[in-house]
Amino acid sequence: MDSRAKVDALIAKHGYDEAAVIAILQDIQEEKRYVPADMLRHLAERLHLSLARLYGIATFYKAFSLKPKGRHVCCVCTGTACHVKGAPTLIDKLEQDLKIRPGSTTPDLRFTLETVNCVGACALAPLVVVDEDHLAKMTVAKLEKGLRSYR
Amino acid sequence: MAYRTHVMACTGTGCVASGSFEVSRALEQEIAKAGLSSEVQVVRTGCQGFCAEGPIVVVQPDGVFYCGVKVKDAPLIAQEHLLKGRPVKRLMYTPPKEKAPVPALRDIPFFAKQQLLVLRNRGLIDPERIEDYVAVGGYTALAKALTEMTPAQIIEEIKRSGLRGRGGGGFPAGVKWETCAHAAKERGEEPVVICNADEGDPGAFMDRSIIECDPHAVIEGMIIGARAVGCREGFIYIRHEYPIARERLEKALAQCREYGLLGRNILGTDMRFDIRIVQGAGAFVCGESTALMASLEGKVGEPRAKYIHTVEYGYKNRPSNLNNVETWANVPLIVNRGAKWFGSMGTGDVSENPWNGSSGTKVFSLVGKINNTGLVEVPMGLTLREIIFDIGGGIPKGRRFKAVQTGGPSGGCLPDSLLDMPVDFDELTKVGSMMGSGGMIVMDDANCMVDVARHFIKFLQEESCGKCVPCREGLRQMGNILNRICAGEGQEGDIQLLEELADTVVNISLCALGGSAPNPVLSTIKYFRPEYEAHIKDHKCPGGQCKNLVTFWIDPAKCNGCLRCKKDCPQDCIRGELKQPHSIDLVACIKCGSCEDVCNQDAVVVR
Amino acid sequence: MPKLTIQDLQRMREQAKQTMNLRSQNARAKVTVHMGTCGISSGAREVMAALLAEIEGSGTTDVMVTTAGCAGLCSREPMATVELLGEAPVKYVDLTPAKMRKLFHLHVLGKKVVVEYALAVGSETTA
């Protein structure tokens, strides 16, 4: 399915309604791992909303990205419980190893480094979530080993 | 009516399996026969944790403990013990000589001090089966609300129970419902009910857990709320970081539709109502009610001015009855068991005015530097000390308690001098913090309070929607000042400057996020000022967290040369041979603390 | 499924109670694995898989397996509750697939509480 047809299908699924914008963008993000510009443009045309309006939404909510994300999203929880148990050191270590800052992707598209404000698993702090896996009670030493299996 | 004696018949699963229902009925009959019905009451209790010897019957206040009671023993107990006051020796329990190898749950402080209302079904029912929820009495409150109560009566009951919003604000739920119903009638506009499950406070996960263990309780609460305000449409706004909770809610809603608990003609009445799940997209500010409603409408989640109340003009300008997950989950209990029962728990007398106290229980997530991390539900008014030390089991590794942070990012940090304070909505506000959604993050002497304040300001700065200047720019400036203090570049007057900025942000921000954002800074300055001064004047970080102000050093007198830290060092900057004291190359050290983590000789010193 | 009326609800409640009861299901035991986010993150799914494999491997047919939400004590997850017919439920903590296999043979089949892994006996009391 080309990207325009995909957008049309999503509009049919979620309803021809401005309130469905966020749900549609979520589906696009999930499938493509980002929101491509042409899809955003087509969605704006179809729903008769300004592109600026959709751009605003796509950049306001953290779940959306306008650039392709890496194959694996490595997300460090920086909730308070994780913070007091050493999350900042984990981020330092990841920045050093991956040579990128949180919010960006390695040039080989292997990893995207992100932070999240709390995943609600505070008993296992500090926590790093890679894709769907929760790496619990992380330390700098365990981190290197933990990331090796994600190619 | 007061009874002189209570006969507590255990009706936990184990005792029921060995016939305790029959026994309790027989006891009631025999008590009636002996003419004691007005003096002795039979109470069916939950599991007493002694099922192997069941059925268990305890006579109070005598404290006599009978076990293995059979139906044929009932006349004996009634005649001998209850009438003549002679306990039946044969049936009394004789404890074994040695200690039980596995303790009873109620003897473990973590469980003993908890009182489960909202979490009543945790660990008991399968959240994905509506049959399980119905088996433990689910949807009976809805049946009662539909057939025995008018909408006005439901609202009155919630009002008199004193239930206050568990999402943080503590606004009386009944008053909110009443205003919503009133606005709807006045304007002839159909209202909506909304469940706020956008639990964004870091360190708080009670709403996630309530949904994961008992989704139907939340849904039942919402249907009752819909009946009270008279509406057909409901939303649950849930954050996307909670996939399991969302999946369980979806299943639960599908079951409700299948059984006719949602849709047209609910439970055979003319009520019509349905609920839709809307998933958030990663914006903390959407937990704020006006921002949440903007997001529901498919807009950017920006809050709007406070003088327009969402309860009157909310989602699509319709009157909106929004409560959070925990508040909704309380509703079926209040309808079933009455306002008086609910109001008897907690602090203050709320029967006349819900602002007079905090009734019921509160669920807290107990996390950070604490032994028993987890989710606890306690009556309002327990002290911080009881929660942290009795239930939480105190601070690990023999360290000292320094502070507990309550109320989420815009709450405050409370020192040990306040440990004996009772925890309820008003007491927490009085000392410069707040209830928030119920996160309690415990910190020990290895945490730096300036760093913690910086952490929260950074969080709020990122999450500020950017609409109004004091919040957007004020927090940025506060963040800059805290950054330089933590970097050892703090200047004389920085504390005062922080206080001035905080005052501005509090007073002229549009929404509650900005209005409470400076709390972490103000409360840490209030209770931990010497720590700020140590950073600014002495360039020292007493907690050893601010990397620019500390160095790692191995005490040669303590180091036994085990090589453990050397092996784990990510920088390979520890030198030393087996059984020789090690040393750290301070130039290459990134101060990650992994050597301190692995050392079992306490030889790594941070100073 | 026909839509429920209030009378149906009461009937359904009685029936549903039976399905949760060991005796009426002719089961010797019920094992509840606590599957909240924290349980799953610390390995509850693996523990559940190990349990199901053991049940199948041993050819046992009279053990009820169910899931429930978080048991509250997140720092000791994964947790499971084992309840034998007519006996108090026992809560186990810090489980692994290996521990679950041992537990299944010793407690569920052998009726002996595995003291090393057990936290406590009994259920939480609700108000």
PDB file of C-alpha atoms in Angstrom, chain B residues 36-125:
ATOM      1  CA  LEU B  36     -28.793 -14.013  72.282  1.00  0.00           C
ATOM      2  CA  SER B  37     -29.467 -12.418  68.898  1.00  0.00           C
ATOM      3  CA  SER B  38     -29.480  -8.933  70.313  1.00  0.00           C
ATOM      4  CA  GLU B  39     -26.212  -9.438  72.177  1.00  0.00           C
ATOM      5  CA  VAL B  40     -24.074 -11.591  69.935  1.00  0.00           C
ATOM      6  CA  GLN B  41     -23.341 -10.976  66.306  1.00  0.00           C
ATOM      7  CA  VAL B  42     -21.792 -13.362  63.810  1.00  0.00           C
ATOM      8  CA  VAL B  43     -19.360 -11.620  61.470  1.00  0.00           C
ATOM      9  CA  ARG B  44     -18.017 -13.302  58.372  1.00  0.00           C
ATOM     10  CA  THR B  45     -14.393 -12.265  57.918  1.00  0.00           C
ATOM     11  CA  GLY B  46     -11.740 -12.549  55.254  1.00  0.00           C
ATOM     12  CA  CYS B  47      -9.004 -15.126  55.428  1.00  0.00           C
ATOM     13  CA  GLN B  48      -7.294 -15.301  58.805  1.00  0.00           C
ATOM     14  CA  GLY B  49      -4.361 -17.091  57.263  1.00  0.00           C
ATOM     15  CA  PHE B  50      -4.808 -20.298  59.187  1.00  0.00           C
ATOM     16  CA  CYS B  51      -6.726 -22.296  56.665  1.00  0.00           C
ATOM     17  CA  ALA B  52      -5.056 -25.618  57.426  1.00  0.00           C
ATOM     18  CA  GLU B  53      -7.024 -25.798  60.695  1.00  0.00           C
ATOM     19  CA  GLY B  54     -10.273 -24.360  59.338  1.00  0.00           C
ATOM     20  CA  PRO B  55     -13.044 -23.534  59.717  1.00  0.00           C
ATOM     21  CA  ILE B  56     -11.768 -20.911  62.148  1.00  0.00           C
ATOM     22  CA  VAL B  57     -14.062 -19.134  64.583  1.00  0.00           C
ATOM     23  CA  VAL B  58     -12.781 -16.391  66.890  1.00  0.00           C
ATOM     24  CA  VAL B  59     -14.889 -15.056  69.751  1.00  0.00           C
ATOM     25  CA  GLN B  60     -14.229 -11.419  70.596  1.00  0.00           C
ATOM     26  CA  PRO B  61     -13.522  -9.628  72.899  1.00  0.00           C
ATOM     27  CA  ASP B  62     -12.588 -12.864  74.724  1.00  0.00           C
ATOM     28  CA  GLY B  63      -9.991 -13.605  72.038  1.00  0.00           C
ATOM     29  CA  VAL B  64     -10.836 -17.314  72.123  1.00  0.00           C
ATOM     30  CA  PHE B  65      -9.645 -19.040  68.976  1.00  0.00           C
ATOM     31  CA  TYR B  66     -11.556 -22.144  67.844  1.00  0.00           C
ATOM     32  CA  CYS B  67     -10.387 -24.291  64.983  1.00  0.00           C
ATOM     33  CA  GLY B  68     -11.784 -27.227  63.035  1.00  0.00           C
ATOM     34  CA  VAL B  69     -15.315 -26.144  64.004  1.00  0.00           C
ATOM     35  CA  LYS B  70     -18.097 -28.316  62.589  1.00  0.00           C
ATOM     36  CA  VAL B  71     -21.814 -27.648  62.279  1.00  0.00           C
ATOM     37  CA  LYS B  72     -22.488 -30.045  65.168  1.00  0.00           C
ATOM     38  CA  ASP B  73     -20.235 -27.955  67.428  1.00  0.00           C
ATOM     39  CA  ALA B  74     -22.434 -24.866  67.048  1.00  0.00           C
ATOM     40  CA  PRO B  75     -24.911 -25.698  69.872  1.00  0.00           C
ATOM     41  CA  LEU B  76     -22.027 -26.318  72.238  1.00  0.00           C
ATOM     42  CA  ILE B  77     -20.350 -23.002  71.486  1.00  0.00           C
ATOM     43  CA  ALA B  78     -23.650 -21.119  71.785  1.00  0.00           C
ATOM     44  CA  GLN B  79     -24.793 -22.795  74.986  1.00  0.00           C
ATOM     45  CA  GLU B  80     -21.506 -23.132  76.850  1.00  0.00           C
ATOM     46  CA  HIS B  81     -19.407 -20.199  75.729  1.00  0.00           C
ATOM     47  CA  LEU B  82     -21.814 -17.518  74.550  1.00  0.00           C
ATOM     48  CA  LEU B  83     -24.559 -18.128  77.107  1.00  0.00           C
ATOM     49  CA  LYS B  84     -22.690 -19.391  80.152  1.00  0.00           C
ATOM     50  CA  GLY B  85     -19.297 -17.849  79.465  1.00  0.00           C
ATOM     51  CA  ARG B  86     -17.367 -21.136  79.562  1.00  0.00           C
ATOM     52  CA  PRO B  87     -15.068 -21.462  76.500  1.00  0.00           C
ATOM     53  CA  VAL B  88     -15.095 -24.945  74.956  1.00  0.00           C
ATOM     54  CA  LYS B  89     -11.615 -26.309  75.660  1.00  0.00           C
ATOM     55  CA  ARG B  90     -11.882 -29.181  73.225  1.00  0.00           C
ATOM     56  CA  LEU B  91     -12.245 -26.872  70.242  1.00  0.00           C
ATOM     57  CA  MET B  92      -9.640 -24.361  71.272  1.00  0.00           C
ATOM     58  CA  TYR B  93      -6.436 -24.138  69.333  1.00  0.00           C
ATOM     59  CA  THR B  94      -3.240 -25.294  70.989  1.00  0.00           C
ATOM     60  CA  PRO B  95      -0.221 -23.721  69.373  1.00  0.00           C
ATOM     61  CA  PRO B  96       2.598 -26.064  68.334  1.00  0.00           C
ATOM     62  CA  LYS B  97       5.823 -25.784  70.318  1.00  0.00           C
ATOM     63  CA  GLU B  98       8.051 -24.583  67.501  1.00  0.00           C
ATOM     64  CA  LYS B  99       7.582 -21.415  65.505  1.00  0.00           C
ATOM     65  CA  ALA B 100       5.707 -21.680  62.245  1.00  0.00           C
ATOM     66  CA  PRO B 101       8.245 -22.020  59.438  1.00  0.00           C
ATOM     67  CA  VAL B 102       6.425 -19.545  57.210  1.00  0.00           C
ATOM     68  CA  PRO B 103       4.960 -16.440  58.851  1.00  0.00           C
ATOM     69  CA  ALA B 104       1.339 -15.495  58.400  1.00  0.00           C
ATOM     70  CA  LEU B 105       0.750 -12.638  55.995  1.00  0.00           C
ATOM     71  CA  ARG B 106      -0.953 -10.536  58.654  1.00  0.00           C
ATOM     72  CA  ASP B 107       2.165 -10.786  60.847  1.00  0.00           C
ATOM     73  CA  ILE B 108       4.327  -9.169  58.194  1.00  0.00           C
ATOM     74  CA  PRO B 109       4.296  -5.413  58.802  1.00  0.00           C
ATOM     75  CA  PHE B 110       4.271  -4.665  55.078  1.00  0.00           C
ATOM     76  CA  PHE B 111       0.825  -6.209  54.819  1.00  0.00           C
ATOM     77  CA  ALA B 112      -0.461  -5.797  58.362  1.00  0.00           C
ATOM     78  CA  LYS B 113      -0.751  -2.002  58.330  1.00  0.00           C
ATOM     79  CA  GLN B 114      -2.415  -1.808  54.951  1.00  0.00           C
ATOM     80  CA  GLN B 115      -6.120  -1.444  54.476  1.00  0.00           C
ATOM     81  CA  LEU B 116      -7.314  -2.465  51.057  1.00  0.00           C
ATOM     82  CA  LEU B 117     -10.308  -0.755  49.490  1.00  0.00           C
ATOM     83  CA  VAL B 118      -9.254   0.221  46.007  1.00  0.00           C
ATOM     84  CA  LEU B 119      -6.814  -2.664  45.814  1.00  0.00           C
ATOM     85  CA  ARG B 120      -9.328  -5.062  47.384  1.00  0.00           C
ATOM     86  CA  ASN B 121      -9.072  -7.527  44.521  1.00  0.00           C
ATOM     87  CA  ARG B 122      -5.354  -7.384  43.968  1.00  0.00           C
ATOM     88  CA  GLY B 123      -3.831 -10.808  43.658  1.00  0.00           C
ATOM     89  CA  LEU B 124      -7.256 -12.405  44.042  1.00  0.00           C
ATOM     90  CA  ILE B 125      -9.051 -12.153  40.751  1.00  0.00           C
TER      91      ILE B 125
END
